[in-house]
mmCIF file of C-alpha atoms in Angstrom:
data_model
loop_
_atom_site.group_PDB
_atom_site.id
_atom_site.type_symbol
_atom_site.label_atom_id
_atom_site.label_comp_id
_atom_site.label_asym_id
_atom_site.label_seq_id
_atom_site.Cartn_x
_atom_site.Cartn_y
_atom_site.Cartn_z
ATOM 1 C CA GLY A 6 -57.103 -73.814 15.825
ATOM 2 C CA GLU A 7 -56.925 -72.847 12.171
ATOM 3 C CA ASP A 8 -59.608 -73.563 9.910
ATOM 4 C CA VAL A 9 -60.469 -73.717 6.074
ATOM 5 C CA GLU A 10 -64.124 -74.380 5.382
ATOM 6 C CA GLN A 11 -65.532 -74.173 1.497
ATOM 7 C CA SER A 12 -69.090 -75.268 0.342
ATOM 8 C CA LEU A 13 -69.320 -79.404 -0.939
ATOM 9 C CA PHE A 14 -70.475 -79.023 -4.851
ATOM 10 C CA LEU A 15 -71.175 -76.165 -7.213
ATOM 11 C CA SER A 16 -72.556 -77.497 -10.877
ATOM 12 C CA VAL A 17 -73.052 -74.727 -13.418
ATOM 13 C CA ARG A 18 -72.956 -74.997 -16.986
ATOM 14 C CA GLU A 19 -70.443 -74.805 -19.881
ATOM 15 C CA GLY A 20 -69.653 -71.850 -20.780
ATOM 16 C CA ASP A 21 -70.685 -69.678 -17.265
ATOM 17 C CA SER A 22 -68.449 -68.392 -15.364
ATOM 18 C CA SER A 23 -67.750 -70.713 -11.076
ATOM 19 C CA VAL A 24 -67.753 -69.567 -8.175
ATOM 20 C CA ILE A 25 -65.657 -71.011 -5.183
ATOM 21 C CA ASN A 26 -66.394 -69.835 -2.075
ATOM 22 C CA CYS A 27 -63.638 -70.612 0.656
ATOM 23 C CA THR A 28 -63.088 -68.439 4.443
ATOM 24 C CA TYR A 29 -59.620 -69.356 6.185
ATOM 25 C CA THR A 30 -59.758 -68.051 10.523
ATOM 26 C CA ASP A 31 -55.638 -67.571 10.299
ATOM 27 C CA SER A 32 -55.135 -64.420 10.962
ATOM 28 C CA SER A 33 -51.916 -64.892 10.186
ATOM 29 C CA SER A 34 -51.851 -66.336 6.998
ATOM 30 C CA THR A 35 -48.960 -65.576 4.040
ATOM 31 C CA TYR A 36 -50.040 -67.464 1.140
ATOM 32 C CA LEU A 37 -53.292 -68.767 -0.227
ATOM 33 C CA TYR A 38 -53.847 -71.919 -2.344
ATOM 34 C CA TRP A 39 -56.385 -73.190 -5.048
ATOM 35 C CA TYR A 40 -55.268 -77.139 -5.338
ATOM 36 C CA LYS A 41 -57.394 -79.031 -8.117
ATOM 37 C CA GLN A 42 -58.302 -82.854 -8.351
ATOM 38 C CA GLU A 43 -59.008 -84.019 -11.388
ATOM 39 C CA PRO A 44 -60.376 -88.243 -10.030
ATOM 40 C CA GLY A 45 -57.865 -90.480 -9.701
ATOM 41 C CA ALA A 46 -54.790 -87.714 -8.830
ATOM 42 C CA GLY A 47 -52.887 -85.506 -6.510
ATOM 43 C CA LEU A 48 -53.458 -82.548 -6.100
ATOM 44 C CA GLN A 49 -52.367 -80.031 -8.066
ATOM 45 C CA LEU A 50 -51.592 -76.250 -7.848
ATOM 46 C CA LEU A 51 -53.859 -73.963 -9.526
ATOM 47 C CA THR A 52 -53.199 -70.779 -8.770
ATOM 48 C CA TYR A 53 -52.445 -69.678 -4.266
ATOM 49 C CA ILE A 54 -52.040 -65.591 -4.338
ATOM 50 C CA PHE A 55 -49.534 -63.644 -1.163
ATOM 51 C CA SER A 56 -51.358 -62.160 1.402
ATOM 52 C CA ASN A 57 -50.221 -58.434 0.578
ATOM 53 C CA MET A 58 -52.897 -59.028 -2.757
ATOM 54 C CA ASP A 59 -55.863 -58.076 -3.490
ATOM 55 C CA MET A 60 -56.747 -59.932 -6.666
ATOM 56 C CA LYS A 61 -54.432 -62.183 -9.091
ATOM 57 C CA GLN A 62 -56.208 -62.634 -12.665
ATOM 58 C CA ASP A 63 -54.500 -65.903 -14.870
ATOM 59 C CA GLN A 64 -55.969 -66.414 -18.037
ATOM 60 C CA ARG A 65 -58.814 -67.556 -16.610
ATOM 61 C CA LEU A 66 -58.919 -67.959 -13.145
ATOM 62 C CA THR A 67 -59.764 -64.696 -10.907
ATOM 63 C CA VAL A 68 -58.340 -65.150 -7.748
ATOM 64 C CA LEU A 69 -59.862 -62.335 -5.135
ATOM 65 C CA LEU A 70 -58.438 -61.582 -1.325
ATOM 66 C CA ASN A 71 -60.561 -60.268 1.238
ATOM 67 C CA LYS A 72 -58.640 -59.940 3.946
ATOM 68 C CA LYS A 73 -60.416 -58.089 6.541
ATOM 69 C CA ASP A 74 -63.393 -60.561 6.373
ATOM 70 C CA LYS A 75 -60.713 -63.786 5.454
ATOM 71 C CA HIS A 76 -62.705 -65.606 2.315
ATOM 72 C CA LEU A 77 -60.723 -65.836 -0.804
ATOM 73 C CA SER A 78 -62.677 -66.588 -3.545
ATOM 74 C CA LEU A 79 -61.673 -68.229 -7.268
ATOM 75 C CA ARG A 80 -63.947 -66.976 -9.773
ATOM 76 C CA ILE A 81 -64.048 -69.634 -13.270
ATOM 77 C CA ALA A 82 -64.558 -68.307 -16.866
ATOM 78 C CA ASP A 83 -66.100 -69.981 -20.239
ATOM 79 C CA THR A 84 -66.325 -73.442 -17.067
ATOM 80 C CA GLN A 85 -64.924 -76.245 -19.209
ATOM 81 C CA THR A 86 -65.871 -80.234 -18.862
ATOM 82 C CA GLY A 87 -62.028 -80.228 -18.041
ATOM 83 C CA ASP A 88 -62.872 -78.415 -15.702
ATOM 84 C CA SER A 89 -64.771 -80.397 -13.478
ATOM 85 C CA ALA A 90 -62.845 -81.731 -10.384
ATOM 86 C CA ILE A 91 -62.362 -81.096 -6.421
ATOM 87 C CA TYR A 92 -60.972 -77.234 -5.771
ATOM 88 C CA PHE A 93 -59.072 -77.128 -2.416
ATOM 89 C CA CYS A 94 -58.871 -73.454 -1.134
ATOM 90 C CA ALA A 95 -55.861 -73.276 1.360
ATOM 91 C CA GLU A 96 -54.044 -71.092 3.595
ATOM 92 C CA LYS A 97 -49.839 -71.330 5.061
ATOM 93 C CA GLY A 98 -49.244 -69.925 7.822
ATOM 94 C CA THR A 99 -46.746 -68.028 8.865
ATOM 95 C CA GLY A 100 -44.981 -71.456 10.929
ATOM 96 C CA GLY A 101 -43.248 -73.848 8.582
ATOM 97 C CA PHE A 102 -44.569 -74.967 5.439
ATOM 98 C CA LYS A 103 -47.358 -75.758 7.058
ATOM 99 C CA THR A 104 -50.797 -76.005 5.161
ATOM 100 C CA ILE A 105 -54.455 -76.196 5.920
ATOM 101 C CA PHE A 106 -56.997 -77.701 3.322
ATOM 102 C CA GLY A 107 -60.573 -76.900 3.660
ATOM 103 C CA ALA A 108 -63.151 -80.027 2.180
ATOM 104 C CA GLY A 109 -63.127 -79.711 -0.988
ATOM 105 C CA THR A 110 -65.333 -77.612 -3.528
ATOM 106 C CA ARG A 111 -67.086 -80.918 -6.121
ATOM 107 C CA LEU A 112 -67.512 -78.020 -9.403
ATOM 108 C CA PHE A 113 -69.713 -80.483 -11.951
ATOM 109 C CA VAL A 114 -70.141 -78.879 -15.273
ATOM 110 C CA LYS A 115 -73.091 -79.595 -17.365
ATOM 111 C CA ALA A 116 -72.507 -79.480 -21.156
ATOM 112 C CA GLU B 6 -39.623 -84.641 -14.222
ATOM 113 C CA ALA B 7 -40.583 -83.466 -10.541
ATOM 114 C CA GLN B 8 -42.114 -86.468 -9.578
ATOM 115 C CA VAL B 9 -43.176 -87.734 -6.166
ATOM 116 C CA THR B 10 -43.576 -91.741 -6.313
ATOM 117 C CA GLN B 11 -46.039 -93.043 -4.239
ATOM 118 C CA ASN B 12 -46.604 -97.408 -3.648
ATOM 119 C CA PRO B 13 -48.675 -98.902 -3.754
ATOM 120 C CA ARG B 14 -51.414 -96.837 -5.288
ATOM 121 C CA TYR B 15 -54.037 -100.294 -3.857
ATOM 122 C CA LEU B 16 -54.322 -101.285 -1.163
ATOM 123 C CA ILE B 17 -56.658 -103.941 0.413
ATOM 124 C CA THR B 18 -55.629 -104.920 4.174
ATOM 125 C CA VAL B 19 -56.739 -106.636 7.003
ATOM 126 C CA THR B 20 -57.369 -105.164 10.707
ATOM 127 C CA GLY B 21 -53.357 -106.084 11.985
ATOM 128 C CA LYS B 22 -51.111 -106.612 9.495
ATOM 129 C CA LYS B 23 -48.100 -104.581 9.345
ATOM 130 C CA LEU B 24 -48.279 -102.502 5.645
ATOM 131 C CA THR B 25 -45.788 -99.631 5.210
ATOM 132 C CA VAL B 26 -46.466 -97.341 1.829
ATOM 133 C CA THR B 27 -44.129 -95.931 0.856
ATOM 134 C CA CYS B 28 -42.678 -91.873 -0.954
ATOM 135 C CA SER B 29 -39.764 -91.073 -2.782
ATOM 136 C CA GLN B 30 -39.209 -87.614 -4.626
ATOM 137 C CA ASN B 31 -36.496 -86.376 -6.888
ATOM 138 C CA MET B 32 -36.708 -82.499 -6.126
ATOM 139 C CA ASN B 33 -33.963 -82.529 -3.205
ATOM 140 C CA HIS B 34 -36.249 -80.552 -1.284
ATOM 141 C CA GLU B 35 -36.056 -81.083 2.913
ATOM 142 C CA TYR B 36 -39.602 -81.077 3.810
ATOM 143 C CA MET B 37 -41.523 -83.862 3.263
ATOM 144 C CA SER B 38 -45.429 -85.054 4.518
ATOM 145 C CA TRP B 39 -48.136 -86.936 4.630
ATOM 146 C CA TYR B 40 -51.164 -86.909 4.755
ATOM 147 C CA ARG B 41 -55.144 -88.484 4.481
ATOM 148 C CA GLN B 42 -57.874 -87.645 2.254
ATOM 149 C CA ASP B 43 -62.230 -88.214 3.546
ATOM 150 C CA PRO B 44 -64.432 -87.275 1.905
ATOM 151 C CA GLY B 45 -66.045 -84.095 3.723
ATOM 152 C CA LEU B 46 -63.277 -83.770 5.882
ATOM 153 C CA GLY B 47 -60.282 -82.459 2.667
ATOM 154 C CA LEU B 48 -56.792 -82.998 3.879
ATOM 155 C CA ARG B 49 -55.521 -83.438 7.402
ATOM 156 C CA GLN B 50 -52.039 -83.527 7.865
ATOM 157 C CA ILE B 51 -50.823 -87.258 9.551
ATOM 158 C CA TYR B 52 -46.940 -87.068 9.955
ATOM 159 C CA TYR B 53 -44.553 -84.409 8.527
ATOM 160 C CA SER B 54 -40.530 -84.189 8.277
ATOM 161 C CA MET B 55 -38.874 -80.844 7.432
ATOM 162 C CA ASN B 56 -35.360 -82.997 7.119
ATOM 163 C CA VAL B 57 -32.991 -86.539 7.597
ATOM 164 C CA GLU B 58 -34.047 -87.932 11.292
ATOM 165 C CA VAL B 59 -36.415 -84.827 11.772
ATOM 166 C CA THR B 60 -40.024 -85.599 11.606
ATOM 167 C CA ASP B 61 -42.949 -84.768 14.138
ATOM 168 C CA LYS B 62 -46.794 -84.832 14.305
ATOM 169 C CA GLY B 63 -49.010 -83.438 12.005
ATOM 170 C CA ASP B 64 -52.320 -83.617 12.773
ATOM 171 C CA VAL B 65 -54.110 -86.991 13.037
ATOM 172 C CA PRO B 66 -51.091 -88.781 13.879
ATOM 173 C CA GLU B 67 -52.537 -91.465 15.730
ATOM 174 C CA GLY B 68 -51.768 -95.428 14.713
ATOM 175 C CA TYR B 69 -49.077 -94.157 12.343
ATOM 176 C CA LYS B 70 -45.606 -93.741 12.716
ATOM 177 C CA VAL B 71 -42.675 -93.163 9.784
ATOM 178 C CA SER B 72 -38.922 -92.781 9.224
ATOM 179 C CA ARG B 73 -36.850 -90.380 7.528
ATOM 180 C CA LYS B 74 -33.419 -92.162 6.664
ATOM 181 C CA GLU B 75 -32.645 -90.590 3.076
ATOM 182 C CA LYS B 76 -33.333 -87.294 1.836
ATOM 183 C CA ARG B 77 -35.509 -88.947 -0.989
ATOM 184 C CA ASN B 78 -37.543 -91.241 1.092
ATOM 185 C CA PHE B 79 -40.728 -90.927 3.817
ATOM 186 C CA PRO B 80 -42.279 -94.298 4.036
ATOM 187 C CA LEU B 81 -45.524 -93.933 6.649
ATOM 188 C CA ILE B 82 -45.948 -97.390 8.284
ATOM 189 C CA LEU B 83 -49.181 -98.492 9.964
ATOM 190 C CA GLU B 84 -47.841 -100.929 12.127
ATOM 191 C CA SER B 85 -51.454 -102.454 13.436
ATOM 192 C CA PRO B 86 -54.689 -101.368 11.172
ATOM 193 C CA SER B 87 -57.817 -101.112 11.484
ATOM 194 C CA PRO B 88 -60.808 -99.538 9.722
ATOM 195 C CA ASN B 89 -60.551 -96.478 10.750
ATOM 196 C CA GLN B 90 -57.879 -95.601 8.984
ATOM 197 C CA THR B 91 -59.570 -97.110 5.623
ATOM 198 C CA SER B 92 -58.805 -93.745 3.797
ATOM 199 C CA LEU B 93 -57.210 -91.606 0.654
ATOM 200 C CA TYR B 94 -53.190 -91.786 1.151
ATOM 201 C CA PHE B 95 -50.437 -89.150 0.116
ATOM 202 C CA CYS B 96 -47.436 -87.412 -0.295
ATOM 203 C CA ALA B 97 -46.475 -83.743 -0.074
ATOM 204 C CA THR B 98 -43.469 -82.528 -0.318
ATOM 205 C CA THR B 99 -42.204 -78.889 -0.593
ATOM 206 C CA GLU B 100 -39.448 -75.515 -0.517
ATOM 207 C CA GLY B 101 -39.776 -72.336 -0.988
ATOM 208 C CA PRO B 102 -41.206 -69.291 0.119
ATOM 209 C CA THR B 103 -44.693 -69.840 -1.835
ATOM 210 C CA GLY B 104 -44.621 -73.364 -0.074
ATOM 211 C CA GLU B 105 -46.165 -75.307 -2.613
ATOM 212 C CA LEU B 106 -47.320 -78.875 -2.243
ATOM 213 C CA PHE B 107 -46.265 -81.124 -4.775
ATOM 214 C CA PHE B 108 -48.541 -84.881 -4.763
ATOM 215 C CA GLY B 109 -47.669 -87.685 -4.961
ATOM 216 C CA GLU B 110 -50.917 -89.996 -7.156
ATOM 217 C CA GLY B 111 -52.593 -90.993 -3.605
ATOM 218 C CA SER B 112 -52.191 -94.670 -2.446
ATOM 219 C CA ARG B 113 -56.097 -96.210 -1.601
ATOM 220 C CA LEU B 114 -56.276 -98.614 1.182
ATOM 221 C CA THR B 115 -58.761 -100.405 2.783
ATOM 222 C CA VAL B 116 -58.636 -102.047 5.610
ATOM 223 C CA LEU B 117 -61.299 -104.957 6.072
#
């Protein structure tokens, strides 16, 4: 079945760039997402990319999609302590609204 | 303001005592779903509903029931909770081509 994998932890220094990586198995994915979960809160959509795109940039966020390798990455430039959270990679296939999530990457930002 | 509201936010209960976690949305979305979040496993879908009176199993439906009698509400029912259902539960809704999910704030359930 479909699967999404990502590393569980990432630690960076404030001001550095963070890169969170994700791989997925569903070649029919139409949309790929990055959700952010802050402590004690639900998930919120951070950004998404349509499967026919290679890159999407939104202020400090850059999403790269390598469809051939089924690899998605999220780069956060100038990482701040407020970026400390869990980041979930997710994908949606062509059938319906089902979204498959990775296990989440906990980002620690050291001051 | 678009909202997905879950209650209760926190609950400690004992094995076998039936409980219901409510979920309500004000976005008039047809699709609603329940997820559980466990460390190292991410979010796994329990049940989903495409519309009123239309529900279907997700990936981990054992031990859960749902109902969808009204468009805005999608309660999650644990008829006889067991300790392995201790988890953080999220209700979510979506509509539209991008499939963006709108989540509630979560319900942390502990079954002793």
